[in-house]
Tab-separated table of C-alpha atoms in Angstrom:
chain	number	residue	atom	x	y	z
C	28	UNK	CA	0.022	0.009	-0.014
C	29	UNK	CA	1.233	3.473	-0.884
C	30	UNK	CA	0.031	6.550	0.899
C	31	UNK	CA	1.086	10.164	0.428
C	32	UNK	CA	1.437	12.722	3.145
C	33	UNK	CA	-1.134	14.971	1.547
C	34	UNK	CA	-3.537	12.013	1.464
C	35	UNK	CA	-3.465	11.909	5.281
C	36	UNK	CA	-4.614	15.512	5.382
C	37	UNK	CA	-7.523	14.954	3.010
C	38	UNK	CA	-8.570	11.739	4.842
C	39	UNK	CA	-8.712	13.558	8.210
C	40	UNK	CA	-10.439	16.545	6.707
C	41	UNK	CA	-13.267	14.662	4.924
C	42	UNK	CA	-13.351	10.956	4.150
C	43	UNK	CA	-15.852	11.346	1.377
C	44	UNK	CA	-13.649	13.850	-0.491
C	45	UNK	CA	-10.645	11.583	0.179
C	46	UNK	CA	-12.513	8.638	-1.364
C	47	UNK	CA	-13.357	10.505	-4.567
C	48	UNK	CA	-9.973	12.191	-4.802
C	49	UNK	CA	-7.519	9.413	-3.802
C	50	UNK	CA	-9.373	6.204	-4.265
C	51	UNK	CA	-11.562	6.842	-7.320
C	52	UNK	CA	-9.067	9.561	-8.528
C	53	UNK	CA	-11.648	11.874	-9.949
C	54	UNK	CA	-11.450	15.593	-10.667
C	55	UNK	CA	-14.088	18.017	-11.797
C	56	UNK	CA	-14.082	18.653	-15.477
C	57	UNK	CA	-12.305	21.975	-16.284
C	58	UNK	CA	-11.272	22.205	-12.597
C	59	UNK	CA	-7.884	23.724	-13.598
C	60	UNK	CA	-9.596	26.710	-15.155
C	61	UNK	CA	-12.368	26.944	-12.665
C	62	UNK	CA	-10.241	27.015	-9.517
C	63	UNK	CA	-8.187	30.187	-9.769
C	64	UNK	CA	-6.547	29.901	-6.365
C	65	UNK	CA	-5.430	26.393	-7.243
C	66	UNK	CA	-3.899	27.489	-10.572
C	67	UNK	CA	-2.095	30.391	-8.856
C	68	UNK	CA	-0.958	28.337	-5.910
C	69	UNK	CA	0.435	25.542	-8.122
C	70	UNK	CA	2.237	27.989	-10.484
C	71	UNK	CA	3.851	29.882	-7.528
C	72	UNK	CA	4.921	26.618	-5.806
C	73	UNK	CA	6.399	25.146	-9.010
C	74	UNK	CA	8.186	28.467	-9.719
C	75	UNK	CA	9.751	28.606	-6.247
C	76	UNK	CA	10.908	24.960	-6.508
C	77	UNK	CA	12.486	25.479	-10.032
C	78	UNK	CA	14.113	28.691	-8.983
C	79	UNK	CA	15.767	27.149	-5.959
C	80	UNK	CA	16.839	24.138	-7.918
C	81	UNK	CA	18.119	25.826	-11.033
C	82	UNK	CA	19.495	29.202	-9.960
C	83	UNK	CA	22.471	28.775	-7.685
C	84	UNK	CA	23.129	32.527	-7.208
C	85	UNK	CA	20.897	33.938	-4.382
C	86	UNK	CA	21.157	37.466	-5.838
C	87	UNK	CA	19.576	36.348	-9.080
C	88	UNK	CA	16.749	34.158	-7.789
C	89	UNK	CA	14.055	36.818	-7.514
C	90	UNK	CA	14.544	37.912	-11.150
C	91	UNK	CA	14.746	34.243	-12.235
C	92	UNK	CA	11.422	33.505	-10.580
C	93	UNK	CA	9.757	36.421	-12.488
C	94	UNK	CA	10.896	34.909	-15.774
C	95	UNK	CA	9.978	31.402	-14.721
C	96	UNK	CA	6.373	32.229	-13.720
C	97	UNK	CA	5.731	33.523	-17.259
C	98	UNK	CA	6.356	30.030	-18.660
C	99	UNK	CA	3.078	28.877	-17.089
C	100	UNK	CA	0.957	30.799	-19.619
C	101	UNK	CA	-1.439	32.171	-17.052
C	102	UNK	CA	-4.031	34.689	-18.073
C	103	UNK	CA	-2.939	38.237	-17.280
C	104	UNK	CA	-5.026	38.618	-14.096
C	105	UNK	CA	-3.759	35.359	-12.555
C	106	UNK	CA	-0.177	36.073	-13.709
C	107	UNK	CA	-0.244	39.415	-11.908
C	108	UNK	CA	-1.397	37.709	-8.714
C	109	UNK	CA	1.313	35.141	-8.980
C	110	UNK	CA	3.916	37.888	-9.526
C	111	UNK	CA	2.669	39.623	-6.432
C	112	UNK	CA	3.132	36.409	-4.401
C	113	UNK	CA	6.724	36.071	-5.750
C	114	UNK	CA	7.513	39.789	-5.008
C	115	UNK	CA	6.363	39.229	-1.426
C	116	UNK	CA	8.713	36.332	-0.892
C	117	UNK	CA	11.034	37.198	1.953
C	118	UNK	CA	14.753	37.542	1.360
C	119	UNK	CA	15.679	34.565	3.528
C	120	UNK	CA	14.018	32.210	1.030
C	121	UNK	CA	16.195	33.536	-1.885
C	122	UNK	CA	19.289	33.575	0.348
C	123	UNK	CA	19.042	29.858	1.416
C	124	UNK	CA	22.296	27.974	0.997
C	125	UNK	CA	21.677	24.779	-1.005
C	126	UNK	CA	17.970	24.461	-0.388
C	127	UNK	CA	16.253	21.279	-1.340
C	128	UNK	CA	12.909	21.352	-3.308
C	129	UNK	CA	10.990	18.501	-5.058
C	130	UNK	CA	12.702	15.933	-2.846
C	131	UNK	CA	10.453	12.855	-3.230
C	132	UNK	CA	10.824	10.563	-0.309
C	133	UNK	CA	9.479	7.021	-0.265
C	134	UNK	CA	9.838	5.337	3.098
C	135	UNK	CA	9.036	1.735	3.578
C	136	UNK	CA	7.412	0.649	6.783
C	137	UNK	CA	6.186	-2.748	8.145
C	138	UNK	CA	3.062	-4.527	6.591
C	139	UNK	CA	4.074	-3.633	3.068
C	140	UNK	CA	3.343	0.127	3.606
C	141	UNK	CA	5.192	2.878	1.727
C	142	UNK	CA	4.567	6.564	2.775
C	143	UNK	CA	5.501	9.118	0.033
C	144	UNK	CA	6.109	12.784	0.703
C	145	UNK	CA	7.531	15.794	-1.144
C	146	UNK	CA	8.262	18.835	1.149
C	147	UNK	CA	7.916	22.273	-0.463
C	148	UNK	CA	11.393	23.273	0.718
C	149	UNK	CA	13.869	21.905	3.330
C	150	UNK	CA	17.369	22.999	4.142
C	151	UNK	CA	20.171	22.584	6.634
C	152	UNK	CA	21.153	25.568	8.732
C	153	UNK	CA	24.857	26.156	9.366
C	154	UNK	CA	26.611	28.286	11.845
C	155	UNK	CA	29.372	30.846	11.117
C	156	UNK	CA	31.933	28.038	11.105
C	157	UNK	CA	30.054	26.119	8.466
C	158	UNK	CA	28.879	23.397	10.924
C	159	UNK	CA	25.444	21.870	10.368
C	160	UNK	CA	23.204	22.838	13.337
C	161	UNK	CA	19.555	22.260	12.330
C	162	UNK	CA	17.132	20.873	9.699
C	163	UNK	CA	14.272	23.233	8.616
C	164	UNK	CA	11.115	22.205	6.740
C	165	UNK	CA	9.194	25.062	5.122
C	166	UNK	CA	5.555	24.674	4.105
C	167	UNK	CA	4.503	27.364	1.529
C	168	UNK	CA	0.923	28.482	1.342
C	169	UNK	CA	-0.662	30.965	-1.046
C	170	UNK	CA	-4.045	32.681	-0.851
C	171	UNK	CA	-6.152	35.752	-1.276
C	172	UNK	CA	-6.008	37.155	2.259
C	173	UNK	CA	-7.418	40.711	2.064
C	174	UNK	CA	-5.230	42.141	4.815
C	175	UNK	CA	-2.337	41.348	7.142
C	176	UNK	CA	-4.714	40.580	10.104
C	177	UNK	CA	-6.567	38.135	7.849
C	178	UNK	CA	-3.312	36.533	6.794
C	179	UNK	CA	-2.106	36.291	10.404
C	180	UNK	CA	-5.363	34.477	11.409
C	181	UNK	CA	-4.739	32.001	8.667
C	182	UNK	CA	-1.158	31.568	9.824
C	183	UNK	CA	-2.307	30.900	13.391
C	184	UNK	CA	-4.559	28.086	12.091
C	185	UNK	CA	-1.610	26.568	10.121
C	186	UNK	CA	0.795	26.764	13.016
C	187	UNK	CA	-1.548	25.382	15.741
C	188	UNK	CA	-3.480	22.783	13.720
C	189	UNK	CA	-1.312	21.919	10.659
C	190	UNK	CA	0.562	18.580	10.667
C	191	UNK	CA	2.132	18.551	7.186
C	192	UNK	CA	5.582	19.937	8.084
C	193	UNK	CA	5.810	17.650	11.073
C	194	UNK	CA	5.039	14.589	8.825
C	195	UNK	CA	7.734	15.742	6.465
C	196	UNK	CA	10.191	16.079	9.286
C	197	UNK	CA	9.378	12.490	10.231
C	198	UNK	CA	9.960	11.253	6.665
C	199	UNK	CA	13.247	13.138	6.526
C	200	UNK	CA	14.298	11.595	9.771
C	201	UNK	CA	13.433	8.151	8.559
C	202	UNK	CA	14.978	8.637	5.091
C	203	UNK	CA	18.328	10.187	5.914
C	204	UNK	CA	20.111	8.660	8.942
C	205	UNK	CA	22.781	11.377	8.828
C	206	UNK	CA	20.196	14.028	9.771
C	207	UNK	CA	19.119	12.298	12.988
C	208	UNK	CA	21.655	13.974	15.252
C	209	UNK	CA	20.360	17.408	14.245
C	210	UNK	CA	17.367	19.258	15.644
C	211	UNK	CA	14.311	19.583	13.343
C	212	UNK	CA	12.174	22.681	12.948
C	213	UNK	CA	9.045	23.368	10.948
C	214	UNK	CA	8.009	26.697	9.528
C	215	UNK	CA	5.091	28.169	7.476
C	216	UNK	CA	5.310	30.902	4.841
C	217	UNK	CA	2.075	32.525	3.528
C	218	UNK	CA	2.241	34.471	0.268
C	219	UNK	CA	-0.766	36.661	-0.408
C	220	UNK	CA	-1.930	37.483	-3.949
C	221	UNK	CA	-2.254	41.072	-2.678
C	222	UNK	CA	1.472	41.348	-2.480
C	223	UNK	CA	2.410	40.692	1.130
C	224	UNK	CA	3.597	37.712	3.202
C	225	UNK	CA	3.402	36.350	6.746
C	226	UNK	CA	5.732	33.827	8.164
C	227	UNK	CA	5.870	31.775	11.336
C	228	UNK	CA	8.792	31.437	13.616
C	229	UNK	CA	10.593	28.032	13.474
C	230	UNK	CA	8.929	25.556	15.763
C	231	UNK	CA	10.994	22.733	17.172
C	232	UNK	CA	9.911	19.171	16.222
C	233	UNK	CA	11.443	16.988	18.930
C	234	UNK	CA	12.020	13.225	19.046
C	235	UNK	CA	8.747	12.547	20.851
C	236	UNK	CA	6.793	14.429	18.212
C	237	UNK	CA	8.535	12.508	15.425
C	238	UNK	CA	7.784	9.221	17.066
C	239	UNK	CA	4.189	9.965	17.667
C	240	UNK	CA	3.726	11.376	14.147
C	241	UNK	CA	5.153	8.126	12.691
C	242	UNK	CA	2.879	6.036	14.890
C	243	UNK	CA	-0.178	8.203	13.842
C	244	UNK	CA	0.657	7.845	10.119
C	245	UNK	CA	0.939	4.083	10.494
C	246	UNK	CA	-2.378	3.892	12.312
C	247	UNK	CA	-4.121	6.023	9.766
C	248	UNK	CA	-2.758	3.988	6.876
C	249	UNK	CA	-4.050	0.802	8.518
C	250	UNK	CA	-7.437	2.434	8.922
C	251	UNK	CA	-7.530	3.466	5.199
C	252	UNK	CA	-7.395	-0.121	4.118
C	253	UNK	CA	-11.066	-0.524	4.994
C	254	UNK	CA	-12.362	2.844	5.949
C	255	UNK	CA	-15.850	3.719	7.084
C	256	UNK	CA	-16.914	6.546	4.685
C	257	UNK	CA	-19.136	8.680	6.850
C	258	UNK	CA	-20.877	11.815	5.753
C	259	UNK	CA	-19.504	15.029	7.332
C	260	UNK	CA	-21.345	18.035	5.948
C	261	UNK	CA	-20.142	21.419	7.026
C	262	UNK	CA	-19.401	24.990	5.921
C	263	UNK	CA	-16.287	23.947	4.048
C	264	UNK	CA	-18.426	21.889	1.609
C	265	UNK	CA	-19.043	25.114	-0.270
C	266	UNK	CA	-15.347	25.154	-1.419
C	267	UNK	CA	-15.034	21.421	-2.053
C	268	UNK	CA	-14.918	20.237	-5.699
C	269	UNK	CA	-16.712	16.980	-4.711
C	270	UNK	CA	-19.687	18.759	-3.022
C	271	UNK	CA	-22.046	17.890	-5.907
C	272	UNK	CA	-21.456	14.184	-5.144
C	273	UNK	CA	-21.208	14.283	-1.400
C	274	UNK	CA	-24.370	16.390	-0.999
C	275	UNK	CA	-26.398	14.425	-3.512
C	276	UNK	CA	-28.496	12.870	-0.650
C	277	UNK	CA	-29.646	16.371	0.130
C	278	UNK	CA	-30.252	17.529	-3.436
C	279	UNK	CA	-31.894	14.313	-4.620
C	280	UNK	CA	-29.213	13.766	-7.254
C	281	UNK	CA	-27.933	10.358	-8.322
C	282	UNK	CA	-24.159	10.105	-7.493
C	283	UNK	CA	-23.241	7.973	-10.490
C	284	UNK	CA	-25.014	10.311	-12.898
C	285	UNK	CA	-23.243	13.375	-11.308
C	286	UNK	CA	-19.903	11.626	-11.541
C	287	UNK	CA	-20.468	10.773	-15.200
C	288	UNK	CA	-21.546	14.340	-16.090
C	289	UNK	CA	-19.226	16.511	-13.983
C	290	UNK	CA	-16.071	14.488	-13.338
C	291	UNK	CA	-13.228	12.775	-15.202
C	292	UNK	CA	-10.226	10.644	-14.181
C	293	UNK	CA	-7.287	12.679	-12.895
C	294	UNK	CA	-4.302	12.753	-15.255
C	295	UNK	CA	-1.340	10.805	-14.013
C	296	UNK	CA	1.288	13.144	-12.700
C	297	UNK	CA	4.914	12.021	-12.948
C	298	UNK	CA	6.573	13.257	-9.765
């Protein structure tokens, strides 16, 4: 069984949406054009990753990212939003020494389980003498926060309730034995399409947290083998692309007909 780190997040958020997204692998027809935040977020994330991978000179990375984002052929409005996100990227991102992006980890665990994860960015901090002193995992978020207070509220939710960076710290720990003597930290960066950013302080991820996170992922993976798909309607259903199916019992629609009309198989992404 193969499970991705992002799949855990979807499963805990809504098992119905997880079932249609990760088991049946459906997406709404034309969802790439319909979901503007998704299009901008993916373009910005891929641009940051390619910039950090391909441009070794920190002084040239900001300019490189502006050129790179234009290769995504976004419409002018979305391109402007993406450029504002990149312009708001703090200097410490561009100044990272040998950052790692698009690092696909596949960790094998007991019972024929493989957990897959790709952190947005991770890097090793060094002191003035060049000695390795810490591992940092950075989770990048983009969105349309209207103001700094709005963005800070979103950041508070990420910091206090988000588990993605801690899961990535756990996979890094289990993948690279030479990192295990270093302390781990997780951090969030929020880039707003209005042209500003908010970042969290680095939060320590200690050994106990890593061990508990690993145990939690293994338990969730075991549960996913034969899950109970319970309904869980809520306010967030308004933003879910699977709402037409999951709310069919309220609208009187036939789920199979809705799937056949509004959805198509997801294209296979080579990562």
